[in-house]
mmCIF file of C-alpha atoms and ligand atoms in Angstrom:
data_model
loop_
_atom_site.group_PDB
_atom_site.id
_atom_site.type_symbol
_atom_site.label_atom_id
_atom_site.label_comp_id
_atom_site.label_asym_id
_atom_site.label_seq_id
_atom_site.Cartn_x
_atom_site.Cartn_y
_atom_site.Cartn_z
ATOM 1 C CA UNK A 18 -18.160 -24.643 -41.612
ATOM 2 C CA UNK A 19 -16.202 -22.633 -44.380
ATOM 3 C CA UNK A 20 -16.104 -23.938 -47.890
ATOM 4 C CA UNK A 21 -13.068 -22.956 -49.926
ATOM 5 C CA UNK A 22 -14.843 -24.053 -53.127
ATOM 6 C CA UNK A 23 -18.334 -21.727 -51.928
ATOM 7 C CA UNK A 24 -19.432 -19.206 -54.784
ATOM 8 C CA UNK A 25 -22.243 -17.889 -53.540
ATOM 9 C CA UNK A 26 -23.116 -14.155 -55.058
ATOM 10 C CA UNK A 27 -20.477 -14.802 -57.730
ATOM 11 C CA UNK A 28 -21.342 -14.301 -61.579
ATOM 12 C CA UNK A 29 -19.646 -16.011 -63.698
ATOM 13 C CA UNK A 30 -19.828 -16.205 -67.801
ATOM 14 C CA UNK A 31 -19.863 -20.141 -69.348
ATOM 15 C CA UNK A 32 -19.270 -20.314 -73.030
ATOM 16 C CA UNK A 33 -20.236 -23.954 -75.048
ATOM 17 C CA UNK A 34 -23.045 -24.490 -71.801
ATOM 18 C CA UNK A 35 -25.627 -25.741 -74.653
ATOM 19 C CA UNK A 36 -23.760 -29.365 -74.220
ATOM 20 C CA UNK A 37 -20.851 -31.588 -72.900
ATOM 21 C CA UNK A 38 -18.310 -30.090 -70.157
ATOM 22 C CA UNK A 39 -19.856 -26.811 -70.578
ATOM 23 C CA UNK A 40 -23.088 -27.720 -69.472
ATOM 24 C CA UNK A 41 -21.607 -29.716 -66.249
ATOM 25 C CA UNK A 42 -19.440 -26.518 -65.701
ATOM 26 C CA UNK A 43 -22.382 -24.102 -65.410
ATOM 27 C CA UNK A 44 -24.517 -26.896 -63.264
ATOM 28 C CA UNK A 45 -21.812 -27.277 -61.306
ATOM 29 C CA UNK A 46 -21.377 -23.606 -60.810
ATOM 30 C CA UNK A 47 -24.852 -23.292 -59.769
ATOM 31 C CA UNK A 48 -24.416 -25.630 -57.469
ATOM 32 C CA UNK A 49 -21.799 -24.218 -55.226
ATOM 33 C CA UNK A 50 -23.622 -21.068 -55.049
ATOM 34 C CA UNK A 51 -22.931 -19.051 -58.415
ATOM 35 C CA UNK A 52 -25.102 -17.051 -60.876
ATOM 36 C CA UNK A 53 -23.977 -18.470 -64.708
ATOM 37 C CA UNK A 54 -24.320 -16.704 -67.732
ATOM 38 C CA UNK A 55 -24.641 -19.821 -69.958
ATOM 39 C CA UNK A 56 -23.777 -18.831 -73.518
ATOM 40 C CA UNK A 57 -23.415 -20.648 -76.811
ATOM 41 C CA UNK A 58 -25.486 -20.703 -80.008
ATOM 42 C CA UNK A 59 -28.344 -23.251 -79.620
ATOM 43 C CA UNK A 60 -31.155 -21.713 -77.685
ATOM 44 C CA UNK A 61 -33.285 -24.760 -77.049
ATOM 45 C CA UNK A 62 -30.482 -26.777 -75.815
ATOM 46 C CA UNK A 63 -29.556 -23.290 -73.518
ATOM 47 C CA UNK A 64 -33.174 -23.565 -72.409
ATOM 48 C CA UNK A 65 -32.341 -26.861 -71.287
ATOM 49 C CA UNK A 66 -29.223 -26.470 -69.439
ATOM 50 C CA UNK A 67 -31.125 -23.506 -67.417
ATOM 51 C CA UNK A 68 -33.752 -25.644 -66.242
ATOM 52 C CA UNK A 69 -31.241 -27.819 -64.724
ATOM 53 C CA UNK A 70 -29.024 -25.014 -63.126
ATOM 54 C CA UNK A 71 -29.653 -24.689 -58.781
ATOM 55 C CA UNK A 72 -30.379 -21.363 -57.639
ATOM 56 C CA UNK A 73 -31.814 -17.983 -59.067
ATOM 57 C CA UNK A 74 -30.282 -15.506 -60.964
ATOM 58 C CA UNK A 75 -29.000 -17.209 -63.987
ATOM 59 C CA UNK A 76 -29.539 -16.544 -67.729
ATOM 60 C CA UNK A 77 -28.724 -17.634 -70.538
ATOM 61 C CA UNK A 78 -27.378 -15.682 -73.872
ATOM 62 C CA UNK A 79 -27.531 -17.191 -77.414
ATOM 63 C CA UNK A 80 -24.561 -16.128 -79.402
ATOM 64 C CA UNK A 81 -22.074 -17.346 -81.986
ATOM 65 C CA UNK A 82 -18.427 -16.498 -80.752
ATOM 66 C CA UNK A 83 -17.525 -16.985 -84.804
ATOM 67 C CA UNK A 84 -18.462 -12.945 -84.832
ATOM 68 C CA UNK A 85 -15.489 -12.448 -83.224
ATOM 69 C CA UNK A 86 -15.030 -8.856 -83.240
ATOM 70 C CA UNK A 87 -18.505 -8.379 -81.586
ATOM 71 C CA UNK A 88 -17.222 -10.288 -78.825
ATOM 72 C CA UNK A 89 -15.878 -7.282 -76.913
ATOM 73 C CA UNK A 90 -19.368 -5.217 -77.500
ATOM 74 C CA UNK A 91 -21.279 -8.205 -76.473
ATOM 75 C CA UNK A 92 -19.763 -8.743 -72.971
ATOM 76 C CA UNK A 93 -20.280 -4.930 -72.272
ATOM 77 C CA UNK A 94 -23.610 -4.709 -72.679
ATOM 78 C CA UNK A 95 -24.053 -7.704 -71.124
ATOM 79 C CA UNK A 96 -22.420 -6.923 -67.764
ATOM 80 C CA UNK A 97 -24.544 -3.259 -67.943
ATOM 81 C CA UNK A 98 -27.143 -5.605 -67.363
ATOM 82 C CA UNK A 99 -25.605 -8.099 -65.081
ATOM 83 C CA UNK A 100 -23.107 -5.690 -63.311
ATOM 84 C CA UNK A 101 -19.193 -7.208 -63.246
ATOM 85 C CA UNK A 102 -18.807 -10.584 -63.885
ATOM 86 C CA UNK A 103 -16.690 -12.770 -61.147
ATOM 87 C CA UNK A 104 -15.727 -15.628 -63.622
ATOM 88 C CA UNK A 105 -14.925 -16.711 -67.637
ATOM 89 C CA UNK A 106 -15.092 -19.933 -68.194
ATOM 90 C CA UNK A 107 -14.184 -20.670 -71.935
ATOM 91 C CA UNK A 108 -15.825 -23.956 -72.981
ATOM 92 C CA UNK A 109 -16.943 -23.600 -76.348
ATOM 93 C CA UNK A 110 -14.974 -25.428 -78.917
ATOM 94 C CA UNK A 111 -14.707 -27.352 -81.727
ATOM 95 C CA UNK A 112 -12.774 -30.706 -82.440
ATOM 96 C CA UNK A 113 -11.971 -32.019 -86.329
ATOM 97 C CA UNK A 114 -10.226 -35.387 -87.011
ATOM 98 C CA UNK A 115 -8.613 -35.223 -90.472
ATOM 99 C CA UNK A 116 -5.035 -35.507 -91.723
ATOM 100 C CA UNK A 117 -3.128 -32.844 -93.079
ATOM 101 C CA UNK A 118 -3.881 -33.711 -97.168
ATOM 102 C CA UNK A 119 -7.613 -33.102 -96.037
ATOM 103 C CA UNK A 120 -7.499 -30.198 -94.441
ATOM 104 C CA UNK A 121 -8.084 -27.350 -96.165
ATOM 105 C CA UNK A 122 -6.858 -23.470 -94.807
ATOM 106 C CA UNK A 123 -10.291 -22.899 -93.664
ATOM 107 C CA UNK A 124 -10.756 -25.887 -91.973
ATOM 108 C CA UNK A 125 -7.954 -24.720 -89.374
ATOM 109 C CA UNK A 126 -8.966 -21.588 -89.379
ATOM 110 C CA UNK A 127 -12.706 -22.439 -88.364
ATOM 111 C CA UNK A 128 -10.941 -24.457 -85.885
ATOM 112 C CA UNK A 129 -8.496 -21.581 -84.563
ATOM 113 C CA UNK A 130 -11.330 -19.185 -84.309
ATOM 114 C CA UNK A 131 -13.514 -20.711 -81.667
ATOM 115 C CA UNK A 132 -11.035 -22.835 -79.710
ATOM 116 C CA UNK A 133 -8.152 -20.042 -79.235
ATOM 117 C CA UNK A 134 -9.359 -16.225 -81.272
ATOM 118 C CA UNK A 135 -12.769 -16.726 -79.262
ATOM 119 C CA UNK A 136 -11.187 -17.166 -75.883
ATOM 120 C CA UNK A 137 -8.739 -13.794 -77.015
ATOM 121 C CA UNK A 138 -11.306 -11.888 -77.791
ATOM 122 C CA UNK A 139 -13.539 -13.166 -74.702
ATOM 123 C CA UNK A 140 -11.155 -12.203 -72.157
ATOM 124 C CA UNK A 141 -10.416 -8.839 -74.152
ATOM 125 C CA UNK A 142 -13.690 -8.561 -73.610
ATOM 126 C CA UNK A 143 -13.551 -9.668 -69.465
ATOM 127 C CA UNK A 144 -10.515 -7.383 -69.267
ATOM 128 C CA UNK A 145 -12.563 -3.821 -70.144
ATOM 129 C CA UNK A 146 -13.056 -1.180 -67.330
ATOM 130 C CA UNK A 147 -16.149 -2.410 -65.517
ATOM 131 C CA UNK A 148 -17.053 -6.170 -66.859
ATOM 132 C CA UNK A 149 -14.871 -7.975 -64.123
ATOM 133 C CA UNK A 150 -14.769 -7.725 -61.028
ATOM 134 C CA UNK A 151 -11.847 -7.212 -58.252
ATOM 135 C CA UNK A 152 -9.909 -10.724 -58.100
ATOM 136 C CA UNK A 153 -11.755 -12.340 -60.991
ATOM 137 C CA UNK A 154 -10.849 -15.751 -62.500
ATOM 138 C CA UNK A 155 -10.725 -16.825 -66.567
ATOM 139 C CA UNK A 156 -10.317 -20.562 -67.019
ATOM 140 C CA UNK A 157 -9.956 -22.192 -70.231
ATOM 141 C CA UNK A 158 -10.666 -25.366 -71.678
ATOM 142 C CA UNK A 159 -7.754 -27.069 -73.257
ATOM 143 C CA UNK A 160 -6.414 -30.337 -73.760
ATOM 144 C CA UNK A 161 -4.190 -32.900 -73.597
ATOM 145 C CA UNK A 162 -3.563 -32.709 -77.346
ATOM 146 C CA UNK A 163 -1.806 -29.694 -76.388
ATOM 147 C CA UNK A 164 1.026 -31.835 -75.138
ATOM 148 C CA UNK A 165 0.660 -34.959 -76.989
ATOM 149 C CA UNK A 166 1.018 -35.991 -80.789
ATOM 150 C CA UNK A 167 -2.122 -37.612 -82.107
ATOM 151 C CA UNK A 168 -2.877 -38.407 -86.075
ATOM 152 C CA UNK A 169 -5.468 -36.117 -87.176
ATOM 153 C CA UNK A 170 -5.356 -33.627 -85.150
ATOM 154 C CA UNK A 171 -3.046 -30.747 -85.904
ATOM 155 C CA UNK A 172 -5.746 -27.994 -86.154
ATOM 156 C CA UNK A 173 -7.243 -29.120 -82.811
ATOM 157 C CA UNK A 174 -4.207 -29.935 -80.991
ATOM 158 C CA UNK A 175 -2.473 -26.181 -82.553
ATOM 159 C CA UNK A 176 -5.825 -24.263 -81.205
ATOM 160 C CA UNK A 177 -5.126 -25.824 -77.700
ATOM 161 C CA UNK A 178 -1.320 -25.429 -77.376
ATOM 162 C CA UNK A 179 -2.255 -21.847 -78.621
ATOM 163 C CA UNK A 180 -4.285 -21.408 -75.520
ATOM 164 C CA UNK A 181 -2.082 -22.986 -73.124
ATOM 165 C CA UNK A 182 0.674 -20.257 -74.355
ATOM 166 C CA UNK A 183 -1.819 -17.080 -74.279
ATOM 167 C CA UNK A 184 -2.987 -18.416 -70.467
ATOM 168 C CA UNK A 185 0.505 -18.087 -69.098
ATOM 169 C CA UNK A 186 1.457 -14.766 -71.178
ATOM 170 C CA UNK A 187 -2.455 -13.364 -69.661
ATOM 171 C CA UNK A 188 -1.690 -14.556 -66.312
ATOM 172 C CA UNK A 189 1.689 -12.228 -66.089
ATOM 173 C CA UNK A 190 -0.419 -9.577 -68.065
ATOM 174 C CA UNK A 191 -3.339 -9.378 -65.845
ATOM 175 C CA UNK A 192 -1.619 -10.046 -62.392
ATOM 176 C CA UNK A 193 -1.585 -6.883 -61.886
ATOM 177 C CA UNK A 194 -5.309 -6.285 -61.965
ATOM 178 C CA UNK A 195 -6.015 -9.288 -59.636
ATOM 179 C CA UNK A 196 -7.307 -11.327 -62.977
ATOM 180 C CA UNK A 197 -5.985 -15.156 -62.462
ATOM 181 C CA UNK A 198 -5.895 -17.230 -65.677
ATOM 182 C CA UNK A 199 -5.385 -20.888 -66.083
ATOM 183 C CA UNK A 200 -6.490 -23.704 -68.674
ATOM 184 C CA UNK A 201 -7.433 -26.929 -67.854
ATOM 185 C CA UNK A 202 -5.915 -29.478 -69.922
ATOM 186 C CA UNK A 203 -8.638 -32.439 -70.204
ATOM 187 C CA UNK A 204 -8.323 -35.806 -71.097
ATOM 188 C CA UNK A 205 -11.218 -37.430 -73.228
ATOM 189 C CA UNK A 206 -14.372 -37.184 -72.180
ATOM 190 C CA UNK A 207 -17.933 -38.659 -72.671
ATOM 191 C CA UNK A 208 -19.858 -35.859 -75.100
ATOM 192 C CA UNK A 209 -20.944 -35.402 -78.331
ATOM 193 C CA UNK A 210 -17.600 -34.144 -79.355
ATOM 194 C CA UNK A 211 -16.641 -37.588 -78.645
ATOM 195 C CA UNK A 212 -19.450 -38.704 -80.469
ATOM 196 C CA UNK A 213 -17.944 -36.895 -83.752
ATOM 197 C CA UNK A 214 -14.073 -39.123 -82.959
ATOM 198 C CA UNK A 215 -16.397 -42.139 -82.528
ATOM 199 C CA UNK A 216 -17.714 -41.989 -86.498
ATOM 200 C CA UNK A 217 -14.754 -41.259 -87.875
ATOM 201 C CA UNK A 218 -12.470 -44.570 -86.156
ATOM 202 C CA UNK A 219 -12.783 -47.796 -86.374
ATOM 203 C CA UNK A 220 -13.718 -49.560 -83.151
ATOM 204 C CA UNK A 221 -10.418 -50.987 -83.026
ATOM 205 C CA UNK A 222 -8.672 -47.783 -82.925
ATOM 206 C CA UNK A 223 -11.321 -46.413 -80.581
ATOM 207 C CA UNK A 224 -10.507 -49.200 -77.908
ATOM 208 C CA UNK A 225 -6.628 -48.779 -78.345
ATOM 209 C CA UNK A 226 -7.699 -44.636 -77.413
ATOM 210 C CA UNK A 227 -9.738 -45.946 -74.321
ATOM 211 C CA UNK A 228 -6.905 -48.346 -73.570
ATOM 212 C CA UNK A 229 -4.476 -45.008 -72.974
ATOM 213 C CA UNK A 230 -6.690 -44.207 -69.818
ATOM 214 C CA UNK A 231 -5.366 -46.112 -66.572
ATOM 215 C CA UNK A 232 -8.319 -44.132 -64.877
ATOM 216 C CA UNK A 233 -10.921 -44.714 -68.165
ATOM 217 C CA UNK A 234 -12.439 -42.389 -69.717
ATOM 218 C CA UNK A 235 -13.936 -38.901 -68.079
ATOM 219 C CA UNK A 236 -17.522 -37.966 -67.328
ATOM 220 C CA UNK A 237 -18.085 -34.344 -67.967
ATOM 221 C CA UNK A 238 -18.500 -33.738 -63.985
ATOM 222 C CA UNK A 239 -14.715 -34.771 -63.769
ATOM 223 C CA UNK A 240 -13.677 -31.927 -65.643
ATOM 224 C CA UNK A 241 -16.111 -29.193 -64.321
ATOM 225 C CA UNK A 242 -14.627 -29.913 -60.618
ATOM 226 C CA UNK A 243 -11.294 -29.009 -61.519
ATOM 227 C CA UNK A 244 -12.771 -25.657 -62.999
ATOM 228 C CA UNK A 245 -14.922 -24.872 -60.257
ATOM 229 C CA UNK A 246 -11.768 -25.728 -58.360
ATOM 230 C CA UNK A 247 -9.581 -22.988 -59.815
ATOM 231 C CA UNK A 248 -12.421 -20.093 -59.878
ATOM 232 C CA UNK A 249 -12.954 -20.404 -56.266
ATOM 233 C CA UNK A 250 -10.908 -19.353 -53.125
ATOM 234 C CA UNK A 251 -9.149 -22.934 -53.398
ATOM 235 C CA UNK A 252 -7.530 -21.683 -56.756
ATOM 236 C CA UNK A 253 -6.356 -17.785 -55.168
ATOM 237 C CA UNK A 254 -2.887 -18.221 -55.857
ATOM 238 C CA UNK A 255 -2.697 -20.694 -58.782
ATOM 239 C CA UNK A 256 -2.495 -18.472 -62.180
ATOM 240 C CA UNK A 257 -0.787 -19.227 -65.633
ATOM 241 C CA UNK A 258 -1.159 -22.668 -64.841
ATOM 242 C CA UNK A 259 -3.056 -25.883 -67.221
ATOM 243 C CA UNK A 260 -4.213 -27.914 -64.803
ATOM 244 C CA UNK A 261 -3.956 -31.501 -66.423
ATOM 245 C CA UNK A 262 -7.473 -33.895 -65.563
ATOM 246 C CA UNK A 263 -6.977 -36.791 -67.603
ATOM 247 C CA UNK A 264 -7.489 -40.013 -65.270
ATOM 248 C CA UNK A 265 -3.950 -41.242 -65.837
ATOM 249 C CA UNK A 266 -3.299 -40.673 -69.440
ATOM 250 C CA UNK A 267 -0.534 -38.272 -69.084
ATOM 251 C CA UNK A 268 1.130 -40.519 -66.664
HETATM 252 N N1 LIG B 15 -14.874 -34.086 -74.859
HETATM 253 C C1 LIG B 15 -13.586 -34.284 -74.731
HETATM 254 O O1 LIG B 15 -13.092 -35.408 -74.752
HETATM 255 C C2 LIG B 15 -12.666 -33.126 -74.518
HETATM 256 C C3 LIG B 15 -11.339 -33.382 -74.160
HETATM 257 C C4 LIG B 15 -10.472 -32.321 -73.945
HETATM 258 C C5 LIG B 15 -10.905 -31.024 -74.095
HETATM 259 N N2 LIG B 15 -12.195 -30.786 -74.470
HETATM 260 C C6 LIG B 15 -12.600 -29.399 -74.655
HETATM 261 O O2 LIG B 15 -13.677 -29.120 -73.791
HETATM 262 C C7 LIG B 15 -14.537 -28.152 -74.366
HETATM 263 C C8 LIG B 15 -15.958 -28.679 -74.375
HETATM 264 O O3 LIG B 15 -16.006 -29.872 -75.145
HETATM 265 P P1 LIG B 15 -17.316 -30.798 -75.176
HETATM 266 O O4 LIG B 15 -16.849 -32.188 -75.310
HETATM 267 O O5 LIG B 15 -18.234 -30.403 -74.096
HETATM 268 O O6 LIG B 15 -17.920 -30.363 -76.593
HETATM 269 P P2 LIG B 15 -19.428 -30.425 -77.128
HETATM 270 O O7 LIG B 15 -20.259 -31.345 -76.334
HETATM 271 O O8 LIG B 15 -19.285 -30.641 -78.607
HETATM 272 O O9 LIG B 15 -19.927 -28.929 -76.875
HETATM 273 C C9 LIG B 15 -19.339 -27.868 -77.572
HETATM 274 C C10 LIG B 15 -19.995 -26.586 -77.124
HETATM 275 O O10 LIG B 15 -19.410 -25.500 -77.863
HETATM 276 C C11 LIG B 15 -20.446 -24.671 -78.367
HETATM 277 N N3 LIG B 15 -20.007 -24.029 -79.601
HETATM 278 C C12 LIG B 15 -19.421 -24.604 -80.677
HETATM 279 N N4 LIG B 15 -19.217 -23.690 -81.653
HETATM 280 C C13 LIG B 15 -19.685 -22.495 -81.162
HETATM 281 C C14 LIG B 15 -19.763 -21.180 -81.697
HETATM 282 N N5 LIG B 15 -19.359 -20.881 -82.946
HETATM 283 N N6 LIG B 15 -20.292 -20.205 -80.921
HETATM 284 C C15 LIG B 15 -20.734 -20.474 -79.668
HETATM 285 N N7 LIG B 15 -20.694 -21.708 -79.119
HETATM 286 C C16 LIG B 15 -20.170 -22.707 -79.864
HETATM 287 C C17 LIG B 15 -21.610 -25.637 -78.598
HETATM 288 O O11 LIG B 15 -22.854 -24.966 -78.516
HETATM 289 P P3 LIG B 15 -23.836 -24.618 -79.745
HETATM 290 O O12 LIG B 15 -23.723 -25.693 -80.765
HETATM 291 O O13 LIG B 15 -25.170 -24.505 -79.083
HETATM 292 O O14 LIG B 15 -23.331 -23.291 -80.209
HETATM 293 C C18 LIG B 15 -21.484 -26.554 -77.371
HETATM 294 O O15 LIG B 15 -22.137 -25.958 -76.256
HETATM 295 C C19 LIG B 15 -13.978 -27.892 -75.774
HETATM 296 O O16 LIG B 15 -13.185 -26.727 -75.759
HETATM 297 C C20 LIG B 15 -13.120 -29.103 -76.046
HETATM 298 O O17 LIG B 15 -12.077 -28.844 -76.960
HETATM 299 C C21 LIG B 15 -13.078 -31.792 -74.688
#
């Protein structure tokens, strides 16, 4: 039986797979076949996610994406090591709930750098002679804060419009090298991002949030589908696209 979604012998790069979505992405990943590079900064909680990844092969790379004009250098002498990589999956990010009068320039500029200059310079990075393979796939993690006003969050919901704008300018780009790029635009999820909304509403507000989801709120496994989805054969002619996963809330 032929699976559209197999990965077997692919390598693909994971950033933010210390936690949350990113972690589900690169177990998922594993699962349907794939080697994962699982990057972010915490190496215990990378140790972690490894021991829970199916297969052989993997590794795991401890690295802060706010040095972002290593970036480039980084994914070269990674994929000397690893040879080409199939996949970039850019999960890393960071969320801040504040209104405008309290947020200072560097707040949205810590915010800018890892959400949307980290996945620039990433797939700058993916794009150099020898670290991708033929027909490789980027996916990036957005949101639907891209598309929809919510208080207290213009640095967050900026970073993610900002990516949704580079995917579909990168998709025309790298057509022509076979490199397909898409976002996926997620709806709130279970992590310890979350976690960070959670402490900074009151439980009323929190439940009026929840209340926005006909389908509830998303488990991180929900989201990490719909990326396997669009790195595999299933997503071959789907580029420049953000794929909306939001249980309803769109709607
Ligand atoms: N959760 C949601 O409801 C939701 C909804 C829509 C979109 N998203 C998006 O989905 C992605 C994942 O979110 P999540 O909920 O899984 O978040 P999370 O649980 O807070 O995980 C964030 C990840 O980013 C990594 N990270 C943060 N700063 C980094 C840096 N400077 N360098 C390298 N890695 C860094 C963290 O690892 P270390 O701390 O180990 O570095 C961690 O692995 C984000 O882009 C987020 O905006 C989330």
């Amino acid at each position: 039986m032929v699976n559209p979604m197999d990965l077997t012998g692919r390598l693909i790069l994971v950033t933010g797979a210390s936690a949350g979505i990113g972690r589900a992405i690169a177990v998922t990943l594993s699962q349907l076949g794939a080697r994962v590079v699982a990057a972010a900064r915490n190496p215990e909680r990378l140790a972690e996610t490894r021991s829970l990844l199916e297969g052989q092969g993997h590794r795991t790379e401890s690295f802060d994406l706010g040095a972002l004009d290593q970036i480039p250098a980084w994914i070269k002498s990674l994929t000397a090591d690893t040879g080409p990589l199939d996949g970039l999956v850019h999960s890393a990010g960071i969320l801040l709930v504040r209104p405008l009068p309290t947020t200072s320039r560097k707040d949205l500029a810590d915010v800018l750098s890892v959400n949307f200059e980290a996945a620039f310079m990433l797939t700058k990075g993916f794009r150099q002679r020898g670290c991708h393979s033929e027909r490789a796939s980027v996916v990036y993690l957005s949101s639907v804060m891209a598309s929809h006003g919510q208080a207290g969050l213009a640095a967050y919901a900026a970073s993610k419009g900002a990516l949704e704008s580079m995917t579909r300018v990168l998709a025309r780009e790298m057509a022509r090298d076979r490199i397909r790029v898409n976002a996926v635009a997620a709806g709130m999820v279970e992590t310890s991002m979350v976690g960070g909304l959670r402490s900074v509403v009151t439980d009323e507000q929190y439940q009026a949030i929840v209340g926005k989801y006909p389908l509830g709120i998303g488990e991180p496994w929900d989201v990490a589908f719909a990326v396997a989805f669009l790195l595999a054969e299933t997503g071959r002619w789907i580029t420049g696209a953000s794929l909306v996963v939001d249980g309803g809330y769109s709607a």
